[in-house]
mmCIF file of C-alpha atoms in Angstrom:
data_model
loop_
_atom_site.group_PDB
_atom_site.id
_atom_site.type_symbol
_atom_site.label_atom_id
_atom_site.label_comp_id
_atom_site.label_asym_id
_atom_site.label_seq_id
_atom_site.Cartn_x
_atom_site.Cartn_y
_atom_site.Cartn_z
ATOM 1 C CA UNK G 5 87.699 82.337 79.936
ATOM 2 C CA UNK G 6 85.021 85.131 80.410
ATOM 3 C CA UNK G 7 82.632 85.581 83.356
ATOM 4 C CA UNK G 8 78.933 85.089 81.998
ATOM 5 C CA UNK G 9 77.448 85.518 85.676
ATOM 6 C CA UNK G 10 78.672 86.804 88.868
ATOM 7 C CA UNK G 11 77.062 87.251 92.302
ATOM 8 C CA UNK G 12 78.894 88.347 94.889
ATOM 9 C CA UNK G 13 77.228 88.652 98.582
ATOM 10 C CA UNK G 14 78.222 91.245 101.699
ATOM 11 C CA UNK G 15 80.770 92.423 99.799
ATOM 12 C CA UNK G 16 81.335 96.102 101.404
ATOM 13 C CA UNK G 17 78.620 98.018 100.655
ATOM 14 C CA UNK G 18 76.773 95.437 98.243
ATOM 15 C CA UNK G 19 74.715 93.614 100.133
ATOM 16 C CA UNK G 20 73.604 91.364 96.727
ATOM 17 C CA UNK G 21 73.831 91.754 93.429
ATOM 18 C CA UNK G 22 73.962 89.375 90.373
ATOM 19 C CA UNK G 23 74.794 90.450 87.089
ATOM 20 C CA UNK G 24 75.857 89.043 83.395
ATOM 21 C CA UNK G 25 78.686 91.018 81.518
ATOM 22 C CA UNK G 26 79.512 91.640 78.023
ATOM 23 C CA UNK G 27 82.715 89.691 76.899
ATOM 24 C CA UNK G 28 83.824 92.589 76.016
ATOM 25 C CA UNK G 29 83.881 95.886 77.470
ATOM 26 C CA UNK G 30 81.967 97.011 80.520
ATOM 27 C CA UNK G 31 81.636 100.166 82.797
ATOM 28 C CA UNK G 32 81.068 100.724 86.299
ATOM 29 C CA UNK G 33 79.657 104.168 86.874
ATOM 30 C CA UNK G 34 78.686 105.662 89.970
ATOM 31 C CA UNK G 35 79.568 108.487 93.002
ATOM 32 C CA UNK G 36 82.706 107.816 94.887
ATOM 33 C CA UNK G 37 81.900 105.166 97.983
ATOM 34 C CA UNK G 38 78.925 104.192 96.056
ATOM 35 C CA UNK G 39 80.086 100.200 95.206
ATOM 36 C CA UNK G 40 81.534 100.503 91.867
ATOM 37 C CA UNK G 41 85.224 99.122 93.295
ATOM 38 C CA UNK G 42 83.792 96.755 95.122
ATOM 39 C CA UNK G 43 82.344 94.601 92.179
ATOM 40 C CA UNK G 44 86.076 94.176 91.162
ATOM 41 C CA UNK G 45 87.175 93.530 94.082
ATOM 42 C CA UNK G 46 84.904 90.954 94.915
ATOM 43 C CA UNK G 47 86.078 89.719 91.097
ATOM 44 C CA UNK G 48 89.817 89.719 92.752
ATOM 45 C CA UNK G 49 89.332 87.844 95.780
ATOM 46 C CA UNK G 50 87.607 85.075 93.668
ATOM 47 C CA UNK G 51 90.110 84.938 91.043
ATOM 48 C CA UNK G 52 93.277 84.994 93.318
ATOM 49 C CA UNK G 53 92.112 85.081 96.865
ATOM 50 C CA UNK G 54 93.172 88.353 98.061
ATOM 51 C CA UNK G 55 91.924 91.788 97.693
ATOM 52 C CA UNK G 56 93.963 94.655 95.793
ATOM 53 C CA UNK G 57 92.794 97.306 98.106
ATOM 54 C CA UNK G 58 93.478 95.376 101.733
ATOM 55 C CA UNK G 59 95.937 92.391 103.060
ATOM 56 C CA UNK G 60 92.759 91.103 105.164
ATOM 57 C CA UNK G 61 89.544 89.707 103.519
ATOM 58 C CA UNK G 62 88.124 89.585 105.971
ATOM 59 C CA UNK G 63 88.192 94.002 106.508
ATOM 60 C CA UNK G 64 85.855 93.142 102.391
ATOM 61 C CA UNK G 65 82.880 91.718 104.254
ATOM 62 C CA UNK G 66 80.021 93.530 104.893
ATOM 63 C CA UNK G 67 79.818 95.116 108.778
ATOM 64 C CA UNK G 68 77.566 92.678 110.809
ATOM 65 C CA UNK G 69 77.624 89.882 108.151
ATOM 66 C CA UNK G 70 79.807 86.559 108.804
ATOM 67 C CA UNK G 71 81.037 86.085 105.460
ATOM 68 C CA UNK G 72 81.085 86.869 101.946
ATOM 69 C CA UNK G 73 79.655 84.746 98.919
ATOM 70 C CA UNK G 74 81.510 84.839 95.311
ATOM 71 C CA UNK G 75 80.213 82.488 92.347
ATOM 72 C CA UNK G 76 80.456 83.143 88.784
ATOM 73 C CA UNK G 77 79.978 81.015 85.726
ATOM 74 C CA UNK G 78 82.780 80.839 82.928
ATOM 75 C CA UNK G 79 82.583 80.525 79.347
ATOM 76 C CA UNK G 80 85.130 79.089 76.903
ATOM 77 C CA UNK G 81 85.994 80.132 73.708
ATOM 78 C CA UNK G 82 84.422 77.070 72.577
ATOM 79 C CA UNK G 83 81.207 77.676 74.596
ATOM 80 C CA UNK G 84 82.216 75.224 77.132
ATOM 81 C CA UNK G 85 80.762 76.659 80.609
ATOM 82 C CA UNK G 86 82.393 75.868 84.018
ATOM 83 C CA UNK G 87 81.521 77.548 87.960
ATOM 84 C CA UNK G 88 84.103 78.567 90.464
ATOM 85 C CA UNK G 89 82.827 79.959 93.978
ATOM 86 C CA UNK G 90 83.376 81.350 97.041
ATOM 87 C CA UNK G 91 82.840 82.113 100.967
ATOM 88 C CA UNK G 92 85.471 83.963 102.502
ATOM 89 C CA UNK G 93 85.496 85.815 106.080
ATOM 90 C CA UNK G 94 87.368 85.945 109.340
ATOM 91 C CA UNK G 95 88.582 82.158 109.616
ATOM 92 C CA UNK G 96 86.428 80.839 106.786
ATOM 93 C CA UNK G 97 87.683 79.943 103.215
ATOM 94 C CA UNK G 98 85.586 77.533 101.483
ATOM 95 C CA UNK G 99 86.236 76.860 97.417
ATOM 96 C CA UNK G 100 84.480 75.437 94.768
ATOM 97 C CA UNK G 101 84.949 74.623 91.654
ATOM 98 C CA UNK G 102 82.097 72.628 89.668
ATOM 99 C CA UNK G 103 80.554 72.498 92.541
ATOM 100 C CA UNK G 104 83.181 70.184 94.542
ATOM 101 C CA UNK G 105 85.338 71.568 97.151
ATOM 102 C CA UNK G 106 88.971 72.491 96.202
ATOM 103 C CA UNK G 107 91.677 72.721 98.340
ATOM 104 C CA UNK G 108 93.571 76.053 97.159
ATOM 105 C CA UNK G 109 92.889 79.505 95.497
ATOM 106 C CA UNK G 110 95.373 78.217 92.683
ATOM 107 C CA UNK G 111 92.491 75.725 91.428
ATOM 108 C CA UNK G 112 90.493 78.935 90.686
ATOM 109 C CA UNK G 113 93.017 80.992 89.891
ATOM 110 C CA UNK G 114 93.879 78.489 86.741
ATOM 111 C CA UNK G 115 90.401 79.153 85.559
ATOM 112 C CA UNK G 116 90.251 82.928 85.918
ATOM 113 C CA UNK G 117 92.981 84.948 85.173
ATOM 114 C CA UNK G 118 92.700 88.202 86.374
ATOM 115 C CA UNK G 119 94.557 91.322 86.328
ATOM 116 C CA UNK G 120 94.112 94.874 88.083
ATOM 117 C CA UNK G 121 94.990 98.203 87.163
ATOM 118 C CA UNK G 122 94.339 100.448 90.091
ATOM 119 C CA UNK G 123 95.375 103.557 90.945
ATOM 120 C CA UNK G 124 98.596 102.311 92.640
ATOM 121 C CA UNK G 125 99.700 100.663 89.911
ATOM 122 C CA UNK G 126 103.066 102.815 89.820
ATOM 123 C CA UNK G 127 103.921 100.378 92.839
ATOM 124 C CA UNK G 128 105.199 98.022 90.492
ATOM 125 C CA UNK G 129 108.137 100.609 89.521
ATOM 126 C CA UNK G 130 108.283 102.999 92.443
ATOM 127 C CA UNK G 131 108.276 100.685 95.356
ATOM 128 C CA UNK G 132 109.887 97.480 96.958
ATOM 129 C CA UNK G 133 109.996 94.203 95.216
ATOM 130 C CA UNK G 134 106.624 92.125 96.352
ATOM 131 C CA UNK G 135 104.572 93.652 94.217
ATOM 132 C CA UNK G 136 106.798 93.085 91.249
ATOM 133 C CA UNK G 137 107.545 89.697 92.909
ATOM 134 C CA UNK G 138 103.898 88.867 92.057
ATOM 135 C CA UNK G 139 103.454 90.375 88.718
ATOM 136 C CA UNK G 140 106.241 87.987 87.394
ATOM 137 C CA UNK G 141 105.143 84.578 88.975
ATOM 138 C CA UNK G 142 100.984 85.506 88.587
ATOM 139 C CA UNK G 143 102.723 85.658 84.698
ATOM 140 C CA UNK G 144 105.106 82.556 84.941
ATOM 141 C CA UNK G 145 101.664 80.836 86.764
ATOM 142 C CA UNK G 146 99.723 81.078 84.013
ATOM 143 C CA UNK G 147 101.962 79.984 81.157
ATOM 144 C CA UNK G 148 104.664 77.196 82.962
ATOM 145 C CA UNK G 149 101.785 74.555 84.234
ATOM 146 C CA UNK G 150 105.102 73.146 85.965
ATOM 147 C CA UNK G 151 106.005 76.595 87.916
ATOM 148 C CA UNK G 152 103.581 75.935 90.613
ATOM 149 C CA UNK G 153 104.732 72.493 91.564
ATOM 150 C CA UNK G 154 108.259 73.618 91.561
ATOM 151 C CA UNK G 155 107.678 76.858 93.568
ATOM 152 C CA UNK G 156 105.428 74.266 96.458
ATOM 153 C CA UNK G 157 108.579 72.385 96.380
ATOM 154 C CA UNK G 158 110.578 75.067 97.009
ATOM 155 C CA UNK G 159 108.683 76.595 99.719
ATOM 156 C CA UNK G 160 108.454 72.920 101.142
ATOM 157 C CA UNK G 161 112.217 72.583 101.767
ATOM 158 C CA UNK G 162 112.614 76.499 102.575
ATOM 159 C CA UNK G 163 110.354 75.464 105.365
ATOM 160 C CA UNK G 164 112.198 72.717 106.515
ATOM 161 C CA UNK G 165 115.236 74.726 106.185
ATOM 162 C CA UNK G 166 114.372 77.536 108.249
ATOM 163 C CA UNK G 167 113.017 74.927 111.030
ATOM 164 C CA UNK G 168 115.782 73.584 111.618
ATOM 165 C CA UNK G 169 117.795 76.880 111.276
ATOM 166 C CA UNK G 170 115.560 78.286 114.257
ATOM 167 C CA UNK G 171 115.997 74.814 116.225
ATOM 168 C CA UNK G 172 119.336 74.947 115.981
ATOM 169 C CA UNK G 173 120.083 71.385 114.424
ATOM 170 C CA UNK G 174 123.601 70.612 113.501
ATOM 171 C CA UNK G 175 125.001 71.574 110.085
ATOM 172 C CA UNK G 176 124.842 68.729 108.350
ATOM 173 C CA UNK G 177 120.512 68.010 109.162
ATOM 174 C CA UNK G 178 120.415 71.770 107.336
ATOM 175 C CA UNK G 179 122.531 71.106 104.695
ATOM 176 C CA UNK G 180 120.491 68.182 103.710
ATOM 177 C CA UNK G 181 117.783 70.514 102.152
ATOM 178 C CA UNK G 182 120.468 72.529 99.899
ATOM 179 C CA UNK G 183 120.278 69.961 96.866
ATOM 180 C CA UNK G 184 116.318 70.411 96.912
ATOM 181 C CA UNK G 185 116.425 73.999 96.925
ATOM 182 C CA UNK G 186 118.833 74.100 94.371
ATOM 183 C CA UNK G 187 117.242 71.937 91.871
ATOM 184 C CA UNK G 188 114.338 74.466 92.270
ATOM 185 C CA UNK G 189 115.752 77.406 92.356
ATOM 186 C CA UNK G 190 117.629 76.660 88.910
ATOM 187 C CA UNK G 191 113.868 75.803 87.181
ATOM 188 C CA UNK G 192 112.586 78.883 88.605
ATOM 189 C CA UNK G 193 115.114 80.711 87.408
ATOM 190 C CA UNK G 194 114.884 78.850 83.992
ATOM 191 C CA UNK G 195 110.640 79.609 83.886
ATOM 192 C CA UNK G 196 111.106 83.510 85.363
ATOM 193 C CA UNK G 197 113.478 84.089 82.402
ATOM 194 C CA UNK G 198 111.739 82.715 79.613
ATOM 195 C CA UNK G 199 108.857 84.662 80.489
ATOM 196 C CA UNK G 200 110.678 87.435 80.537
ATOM 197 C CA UNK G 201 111.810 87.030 77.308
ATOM 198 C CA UNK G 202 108.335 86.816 75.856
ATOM 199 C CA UNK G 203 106.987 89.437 77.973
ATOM 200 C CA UNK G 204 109.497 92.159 77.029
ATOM 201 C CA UNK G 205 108.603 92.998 73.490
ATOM 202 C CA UNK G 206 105.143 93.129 73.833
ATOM 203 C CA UNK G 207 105.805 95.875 76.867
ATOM 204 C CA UNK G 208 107.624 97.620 74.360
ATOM 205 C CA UNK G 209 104.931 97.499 71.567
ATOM 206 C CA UNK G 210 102.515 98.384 74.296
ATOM 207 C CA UNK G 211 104.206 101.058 75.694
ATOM 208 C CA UNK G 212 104.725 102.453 71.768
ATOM 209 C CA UNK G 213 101.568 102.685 71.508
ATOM 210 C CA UNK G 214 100.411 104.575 74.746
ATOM 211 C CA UNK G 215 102.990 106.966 75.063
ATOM 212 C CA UNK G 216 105.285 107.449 71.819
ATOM 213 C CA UNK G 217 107.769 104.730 73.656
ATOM 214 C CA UNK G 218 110.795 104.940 75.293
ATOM 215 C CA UNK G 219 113.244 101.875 75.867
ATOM 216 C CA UNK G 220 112.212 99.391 78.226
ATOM 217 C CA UNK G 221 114.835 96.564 79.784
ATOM 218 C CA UNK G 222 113.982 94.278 82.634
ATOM 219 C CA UNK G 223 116.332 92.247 84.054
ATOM 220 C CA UNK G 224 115.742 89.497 86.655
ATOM 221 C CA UNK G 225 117.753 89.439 89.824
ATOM 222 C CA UNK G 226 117.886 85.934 91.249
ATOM 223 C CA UNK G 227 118.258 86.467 94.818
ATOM 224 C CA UNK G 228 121.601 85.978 95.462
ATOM 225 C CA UNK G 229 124.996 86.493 93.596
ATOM 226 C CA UNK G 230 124.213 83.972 90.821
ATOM 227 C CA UNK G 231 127.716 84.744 88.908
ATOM 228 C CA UNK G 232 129.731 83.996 91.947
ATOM 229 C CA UNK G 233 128.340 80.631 93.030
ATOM 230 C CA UNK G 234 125.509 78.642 92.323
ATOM 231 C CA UNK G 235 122.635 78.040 95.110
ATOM 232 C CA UNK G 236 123.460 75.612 96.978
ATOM 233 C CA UNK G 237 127.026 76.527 97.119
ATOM 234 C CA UNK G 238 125.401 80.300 98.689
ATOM 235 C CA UNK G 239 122.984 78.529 101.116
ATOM 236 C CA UNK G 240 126.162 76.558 102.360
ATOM 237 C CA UNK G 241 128.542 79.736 102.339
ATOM 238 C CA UNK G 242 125.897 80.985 104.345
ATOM 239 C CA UNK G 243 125.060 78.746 107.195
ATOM 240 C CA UNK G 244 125.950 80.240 110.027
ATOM 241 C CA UNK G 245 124.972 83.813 109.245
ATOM 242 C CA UNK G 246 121.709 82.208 108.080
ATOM 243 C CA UNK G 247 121.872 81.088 111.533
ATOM 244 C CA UNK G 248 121.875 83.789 113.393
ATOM 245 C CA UNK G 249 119.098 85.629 111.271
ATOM 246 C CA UNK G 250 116.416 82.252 111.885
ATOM 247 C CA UNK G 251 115.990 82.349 108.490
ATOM 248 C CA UNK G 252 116.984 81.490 104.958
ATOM 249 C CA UNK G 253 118.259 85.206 103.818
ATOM 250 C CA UNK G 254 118.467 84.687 99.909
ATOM 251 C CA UNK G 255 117.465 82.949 97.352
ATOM 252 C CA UNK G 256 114.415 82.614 94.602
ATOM 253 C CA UNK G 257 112.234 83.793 96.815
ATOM 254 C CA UNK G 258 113.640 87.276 97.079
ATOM 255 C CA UNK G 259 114.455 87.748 94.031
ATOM 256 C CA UNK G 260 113.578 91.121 92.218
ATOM 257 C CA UNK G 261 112.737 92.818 88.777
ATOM 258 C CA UNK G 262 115.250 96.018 87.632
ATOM 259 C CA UNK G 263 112.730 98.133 85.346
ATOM 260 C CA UNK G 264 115.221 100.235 83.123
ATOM 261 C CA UNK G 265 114.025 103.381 81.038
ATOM 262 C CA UNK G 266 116.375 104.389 78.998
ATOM 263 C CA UNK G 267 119.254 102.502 80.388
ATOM 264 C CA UNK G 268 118.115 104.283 83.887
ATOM 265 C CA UNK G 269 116.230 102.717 86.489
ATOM 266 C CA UNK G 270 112.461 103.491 85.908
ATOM 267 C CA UNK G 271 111.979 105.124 89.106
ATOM 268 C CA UNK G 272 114.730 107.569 88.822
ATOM 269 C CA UNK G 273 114.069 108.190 85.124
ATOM 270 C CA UNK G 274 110.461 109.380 84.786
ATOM 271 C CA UNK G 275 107.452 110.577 86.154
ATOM 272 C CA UNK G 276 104.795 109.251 88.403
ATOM 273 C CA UNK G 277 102.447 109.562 85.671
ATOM 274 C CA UNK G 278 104.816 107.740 83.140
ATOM 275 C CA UNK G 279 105.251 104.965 85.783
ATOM 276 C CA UNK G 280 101.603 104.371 85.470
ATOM 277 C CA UNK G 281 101.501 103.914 81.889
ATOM 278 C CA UNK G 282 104.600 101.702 82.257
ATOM 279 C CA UNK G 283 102.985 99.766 84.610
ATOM 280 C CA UNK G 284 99.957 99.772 82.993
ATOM 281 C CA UNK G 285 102.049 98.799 79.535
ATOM 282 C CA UNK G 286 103.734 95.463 81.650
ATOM 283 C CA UNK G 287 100.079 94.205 83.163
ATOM 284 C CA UNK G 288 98.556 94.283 79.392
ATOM 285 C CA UNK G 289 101.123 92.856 78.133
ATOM 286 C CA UNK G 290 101.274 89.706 80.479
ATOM 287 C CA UNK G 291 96.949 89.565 79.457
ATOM 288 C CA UNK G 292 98.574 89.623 75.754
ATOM 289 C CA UNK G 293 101.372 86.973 76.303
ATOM 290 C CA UNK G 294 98.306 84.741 77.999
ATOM 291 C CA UNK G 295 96.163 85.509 75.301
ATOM 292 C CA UNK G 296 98.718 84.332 72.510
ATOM 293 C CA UNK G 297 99.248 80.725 73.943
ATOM 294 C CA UNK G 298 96.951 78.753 72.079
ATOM 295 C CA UNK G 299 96.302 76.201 75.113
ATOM 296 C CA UNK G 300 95.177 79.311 77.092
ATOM 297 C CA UNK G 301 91.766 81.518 77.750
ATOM 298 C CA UNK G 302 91.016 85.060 77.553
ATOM 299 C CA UNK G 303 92.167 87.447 80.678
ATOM 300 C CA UNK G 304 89.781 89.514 82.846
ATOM 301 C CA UNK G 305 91.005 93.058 83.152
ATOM 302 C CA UNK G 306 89.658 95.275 86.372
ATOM 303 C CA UNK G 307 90.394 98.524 85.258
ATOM 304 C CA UNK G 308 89.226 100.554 89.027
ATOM 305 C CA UNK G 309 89.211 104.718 88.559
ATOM 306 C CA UNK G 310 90.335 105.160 85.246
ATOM 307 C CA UNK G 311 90.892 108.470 85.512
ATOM 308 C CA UNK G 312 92.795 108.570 88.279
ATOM 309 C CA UNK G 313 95.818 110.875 87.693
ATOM 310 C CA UNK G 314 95.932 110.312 83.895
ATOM 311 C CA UNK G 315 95.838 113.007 81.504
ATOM 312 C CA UNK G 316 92.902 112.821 79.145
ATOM 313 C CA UNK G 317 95.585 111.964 75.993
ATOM 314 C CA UNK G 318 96.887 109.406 78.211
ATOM 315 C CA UNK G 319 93.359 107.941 79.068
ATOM 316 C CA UNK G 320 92.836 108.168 75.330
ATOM 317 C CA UNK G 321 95.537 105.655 74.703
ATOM 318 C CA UNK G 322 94.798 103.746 77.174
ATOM 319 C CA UNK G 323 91.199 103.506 76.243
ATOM 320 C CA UNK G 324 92.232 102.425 72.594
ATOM 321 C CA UNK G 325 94.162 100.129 73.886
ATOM 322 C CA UNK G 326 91.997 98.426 76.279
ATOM 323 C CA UNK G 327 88.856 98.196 73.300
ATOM 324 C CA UNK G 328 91.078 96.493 70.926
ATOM 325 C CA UNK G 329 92.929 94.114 73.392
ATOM 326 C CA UNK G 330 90.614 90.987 73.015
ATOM 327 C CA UNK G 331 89.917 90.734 77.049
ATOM 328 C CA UNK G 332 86.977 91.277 79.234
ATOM 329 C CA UNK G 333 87.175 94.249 80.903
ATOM 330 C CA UNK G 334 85.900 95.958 83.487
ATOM 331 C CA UNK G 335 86.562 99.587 84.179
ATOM 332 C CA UNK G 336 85.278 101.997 86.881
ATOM 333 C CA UNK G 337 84.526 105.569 86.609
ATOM 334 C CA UNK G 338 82.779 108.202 88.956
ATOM 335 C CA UNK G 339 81.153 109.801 85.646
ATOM 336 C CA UNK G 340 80.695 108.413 81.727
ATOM 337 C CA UNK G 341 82.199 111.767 80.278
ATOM 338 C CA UNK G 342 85.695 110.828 81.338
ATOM 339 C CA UNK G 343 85.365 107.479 79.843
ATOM 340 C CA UNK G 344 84.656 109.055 76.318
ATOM 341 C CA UNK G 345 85.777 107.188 73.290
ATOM 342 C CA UNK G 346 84.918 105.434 70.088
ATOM 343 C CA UNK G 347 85.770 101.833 71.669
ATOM 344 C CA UNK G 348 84.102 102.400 74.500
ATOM 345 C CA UNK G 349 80.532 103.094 72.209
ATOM 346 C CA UNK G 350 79.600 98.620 72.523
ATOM 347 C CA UNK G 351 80.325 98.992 75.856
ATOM 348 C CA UNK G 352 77.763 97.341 78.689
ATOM 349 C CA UNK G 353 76.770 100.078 81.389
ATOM 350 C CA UNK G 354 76.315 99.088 85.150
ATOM 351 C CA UNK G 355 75.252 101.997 87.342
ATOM 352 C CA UNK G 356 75.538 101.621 91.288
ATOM 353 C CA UNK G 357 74.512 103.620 93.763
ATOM 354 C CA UNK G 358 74.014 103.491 97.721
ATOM 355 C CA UNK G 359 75.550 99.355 96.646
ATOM 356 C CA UNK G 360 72.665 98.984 94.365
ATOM 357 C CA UNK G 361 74.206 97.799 91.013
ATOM 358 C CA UNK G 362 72.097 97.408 88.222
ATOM 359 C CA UNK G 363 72.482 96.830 84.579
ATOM 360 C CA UNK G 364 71.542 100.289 82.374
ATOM 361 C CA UNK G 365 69.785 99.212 78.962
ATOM 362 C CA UNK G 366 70.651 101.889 76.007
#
């Protein structure tokens, strides 16, 4: 799935704009704080809800306006065209998806698979586990149509669970939700690996070809000591501490993902500018793993300050990488010179300035 049209509305500094992107490549030029970021964000918060450069929204909207206003119309491969929108501000979320209402981001972000590169990507190796978290399940998402049922069912009973934890309801009216969360947490486990699996040599490939390689091993840690006991075995083991916290400590949904360079742990092993290109390596190759399922579309790529803290044979690679990769891109840059390159040459130029974007004809 590509985006053939997008408007976005009070987005930041962009009071309007509408404009129809190449399939392929296309660049965002302009000053810093002139609107270039915001375009993908606005992209972002349509495809998945949130933005990548705040936890509110709402902070997105444009100062004195109520709301902002996403659409965009999709293409197929097979020229088959479909519209997903938008209006999101401080206690508003409305959703639309062929013009009906929908009642979760999920239903649009099914349709538009998105992923951002940003100048924090090294997050996903340097810091705690959310981010990495969400890089595996927006992956698992996208390929396991049954991981999002499973993961509602999950949080259903985890819900119910920590209720009655908090309540303090007799053991046995906890336990009850143990076999649930069980059954889940085995088929999430079951989904997270397989993707893994399939993820891990394309990482490798990728990172080959951006850097020279080094070895890459990910392991998934459940949330709890899986080898010692199975869930519900640890959520009953664990009552009464659970208890005393108000809350279910452990399980699927803490689990984390050990990044291992060279049989050391990523962050220990290399640099901050090799933990971008790592990180950069794992987000194109989840776009890749989409991209290979035949049942599945194209993924959108937000590429925002390309040059940020990458050395110009890095940004080379990356660049090469990025034109041959089969997605629609978008990248931002404060200049054109330090987007240079051969692939870049069929690229589609947007310049903004002042939140004026406008299309530049070559």
């Amino acid at each position: 799935m590509a985006i053939e049209k997008f408007h976005l509305r009070n987005v930041r500094v962009i009071r309007s704009a509408t404009i129809q992107p190449s399939p392929g490549i296309n660049l965002i030029y302009g000053k810093n704080a002139s609107g270039k970021s915001s375009l993908l964000e606005a992209i972002h918060i349509l495809a998945q809800g949130r933005s990548f450069r705040t936890h509110l929204v709402s902070r997105v909207v444009t100062g004195g306006a109520a709301s902002m206003i996403l659409f965009a119309r999709l293409s197929k491969r097979g020229g088959e065209q479909l519209t997903i929108g938008a209006e999101r501000g401080e206690g508003v979320i409305r959703l639309r998806k062929e013009g009906r209402s929908v009642p979760s981001t999920a239903e649009l972000a099914r349709e538009l698979p998105v992923q951002a590169i940003t100048p924090e990507v090294h997050a996903l190796v340097e810091q705690g586990p959310a981010s990495r978290r969400r890089f595996l399940d927006w992956g698992v998402f996208h390929v396991e149509h049954g991981f999002i049922s499973t993961w509602r069912r999950f949080v259903k009973a985890l819900q119910q669970r920590n209720a009655a934890l908090r309540t303090g309801l007799p053991n046995g009216q906890i336990s009850v939700w143990h076999g649930e969360l069980a059954e889940c947490a085995v088929e999430m486990g079951r989904m997270r690996r397989g993707y893994l699996e399939e993820l891990v040599p394309l990482a490798r490939n990728l990172l080959q070809l951006m850097t020279g390689g080094s070895e890459l091993e990910l392991r998934y840690l459940p949330g709890w000591n899986e080898e010692k006991e199975d869930y519900a075995a640890h959520l009953q083991r664990s009552l009464d501490s659970d208890r005393r916290s108000g809350y279910t400590r452990h399980g699927p949904h803490r689990f984390d993902l050990a990044i291992f360079v060279d049989g050391e742990p990523a962050r220990d092993r290399i640099s901050r500018g090799e933990q971008k290109m790592l990180a950069i390596a794992l987000r194109l190759a989840q776009a890749e793993l989409l991209q290979s399922r035949g049942d599945r579309e194209q993924c959108v790529l937000l590429v925002d300050d390309l040059a940020s803290e990458l050395d110009p044979e890095r940004r080379s690679s990356l660049l090469r990488v990025l034109g041959e990769c089969g997605c629609q891109v978008f990248i931002t840059a404060t200049d054109l010179e330090s987007i240079e390159d051969t692939a870049m040459r069929t690229a589609k130029l947007f310049h903004v300035e002042h939140g004026v974007l406008q299309e530049v004809v070559q």
